[in-house]
Amino acid sequence: MQRRTSKSWVLPAASDFPALGAMSTRARAERSARDGVRMLPLVGAPILPMPEHVRRAVAGAMDRPDPRDTRGLPELRAAIAAELEREHGLRVDPERRLLITHGAMQGLSLVLRTVLAPGDEVIVPTPTYFFDGAVREAGATPVRVPSRESDGWAIDLDGLEAAVTSRSRAVLLCNPTNPTGYLPDAATLAAVVDLAARHGLLVISDDSWQHFTYDGHRYHPVEAFADRWPHLVTVTSLSKYYALASWRLGYVLAPPPIVDALNRRFEWEAVCCGVVPQRAAVAALTGPRDWLDQALSAYQAKRDLVCDGIAAGGLTPPVRPMGGAFLLADCSRLGDDPAAIDRALLRNGIATVRGADMHAPGTHVRITFGSDERTLGELVRALGRARRES
């Protein structure tokens, strides 16, 4: 056999992934900061000091052996199952239907690489979160169904139906939707599940922001419609409401055959999640919640402060989010194209995710409103200043 004589080595083309939208936003913000611009510390999820009961759990975990259970600590899976029943009336077997993951993004990637095959299509209502890379890594193709701002960014059910082909394998939702804050009602989710049943599709839903809802709107888990079609997968994060972003934990809820397949893949990929963050999560789920609920209760007022401030500053009033910690703002009055809009915002210390990164109109940007009220007040004033400069 002839040996290759080239002295160079290159990565395969498949490894050439684009930058994640949020990470490119961070890079642009860092460049602006190096140029002397004071960037506003805008965040989505609450950043809270860990209370004493969580700290005790973490300290205790460091002195105990790690059971290295790929599905996750039984105590954590039991706590999640108990919460699903308490909050949503869902009866979930924690031994057969739950898998703990390194956050929702790793969980979603694991799911997609397990349930999809090269050539499959995944129907995705847009604008939405950064799903493209995970879908493509699985060898599949995202088929986007745009929502309209005039409809409050609601899922276009007719568009979903029209997008189904012989290659369709799944529908991928974000509930509530990041970046628009759209929260589908029960009738809409039932319609999506019925569509999936008609065409034999899996429904996958990223529900990472489920606790953040406003104006009396209610989050409905897709799992609540399993009596209509059982082929449903929920991926979620413990970073948001539970303020565990530093620990990178989430979980997947799926039918037993899918969880079994995920478990086998995860064994080879990372063996298991670390026991210390899992013990922190058990304490957060089973202990007092006043430290969490106090932070959550302020989010509707934060949303209103930013939405009202955007309109008062001379920009187009945004669709007011029903959930989440973000909104999609029309910034066309700040520049003639997305690059000009981005420059106008960065000059004023505002780092946003560009609309195109989330398959939204290029005139729009995602703004997060989870920071303290003082920072949000600065944000509103900076937006008004950017408008006056344009």
Tab-separated table of N, CA and C in Angstrom, residues 3 18 27 45-46 49 77 95 100 103 105 109 115 175 180 185 193 223 230 235-236 241 258 264 284 314 346 350 362:
chain	number	residue	atom	x	y	z
A	3	ARG	N	2.098	4.820	0.848
A	3	ARG	CA	1.924	5.729	1.985
A	3	ARG	C	1.763	7.145	1.483
A	18	PRO	N	-19.881	27.428	11.762
A	18	PRO	CA	-19.908	28.871	12.019
A	18	PRO	C	-19.945	29.151	13.512
A	27	ALA	N	-17.852	38.350	21.108
A	27	ALA	CA	-16.592	38.769	20.498
A	27	ALA	C	-16.666	40.222	20.033
A	45	ALA	N	-30.635	35.131	32.237
A	45	ALA	CA	-30.966	34.402	33.467
A	45	ALA	C	-30.437	35.135	34.690
A	46	PRO	N	-31.112	34.974	35.826
A	46	PRO	CA	-30.634	35.620	37.050
A	46	PRO	C	-29.280	35.067	37.480
A	49	PRO	N	-26.211	34.651	44.224
A	49	PRO	CA	-25.317	33.911	45.122
A	49	PRO	C	-26.011	32.641	45.606
A	77	ARG	N	-33.014	12.843	39.450
A	77	ARG	CA	-34.102	12.438	38.549
A	77	ARG	C	-35.420	12.324	39.304
A	95	GLU	N	-36.691	6.544	36.366
A	95	GLU	CA	-35.709	5.532	36.001
A	95	GLU	C	-35.659	5.279	34.500
A	100	ILE	N	-29.948	13.119	32.687
A	100	ILE	CA	-29.313	14.389	33.065
A	100	ILE	C	-28.186	14.677	32.077
A	103	GLY	N	-26.276	20.590	30.486
A	103	GLY	CA	-27.022	21.724	29.978
A	103	GLY	C	-27.953	21.328	28.845
A	105	MET	N	-28.157	22.630	25.775
A	105	MET	CA	-27.568	22.557	24.441
A	105	MET	C	-26.913	21.202	24.190
A	109	SER	N	-28.185	18.488	21.408
A	109	SER	CA	-27.254	17.890	20.448
A	109	SER	C	-27.278	16.366	20.549
A	115	VAL	N	-31.608	10.662	17.178
A	115	VAL	CA	-32.892	10.375	16.518
A	115	VAL	C	-32.895	10.702	15.034
A	175	ASN	N	-39.978	26.701	23.565
A	175	ASN	CA	-41.172	27.053	24.327
A	175	ASN	C	-40.817	27.490	25.750
A	180	THR	N	-38.145	35.684	20.660
A	180	THR	CA	-39.321	36.563	20.568
A	180	THR	C	-40.121	36.645	21.864
A	185	ASP	N	-49.976	28.624	23.228
A	185	ASP	CA	-51.044	28.178	24.123
A	185	ASP	C	-51.307	26.690	23.900
A	193	VAL	N	-48.781	18.808	17.815
A	193	VAL	CA	-48.705	17.370	18.114
A	193	VAL	C	-49.588	16.582	17.153
A	223	GLU	N	-45.248	17.513	26.655
A	223	GLU	CA	-45.501	16.192	27.225
A	223	GLU	C	-46.944	16.038	27.686
A	230	PRO	N	-47.424	9.909	21.377
A	230	PRO	CA	-46.434	9.724	22.446
A	230	PRO	C	-44.996	10.052	22.063
A	235	VAL	N	-36.392	18.940	26.069
A	235	VAL	CA	-35.033	19.255	26.513
A	235	VAL	C	-35.117	20.539	27.326
A	236	THR	N	-34.477	20.556	28.479
A	236	THR	CA	-34.543	21.788	29.266
A	236	THR	C	-33.260	21.998	30.057
A	241	TYR	N	-34.181	29.369	35.726
A	241	TYR	CA	-34.895	29.622	36.973
A	241	TYR	C	-34.069	29.214	38.197
A	258	ILE	N	-35.970	6.014	23.483
A	258	ILE	CA	-35.077	7.120	23.140
A	258	ILE	C	-34.089	7.369	24.276
A	264	ARG	N	-26.808	5.190	25.906
A	264	ARG	CA	-25.681	4.470	25.297
A	264	ARG	C	-24.722	5.441	24.615
A	284	ALA	N	-31.225	22.607	45.080
A	284	ALA	CA	-32.030	23.713	44.545
A	284	ALA	C	-33.465	23.277	44.293
A	314	GLY	N	-38.075	56.300	20.650
A	314	GLY	CA	-38.245	56.563	19.228
A	314	GLY	C	-38.088	55.370	18.321
A	346	LEU	N	-23.378	49.093	19.341
A	346	LEU	CA	-22.107	48.884	20.034
A	346	LEU	C	-21.468	50.203	20.453
A	350	ILE	N	-24.194	48.650	23.770
A	350	ILE	CA	-25.258	47.646	23.743
A	350	ILE	C	-24.851	46.485	22.840
A	362	GLY	N	-33.304	40.935	9.310
A	362	GLY	CA	-32.006	41.546	9.539
A	362	GLY	C	-32.074	42.892	10.214
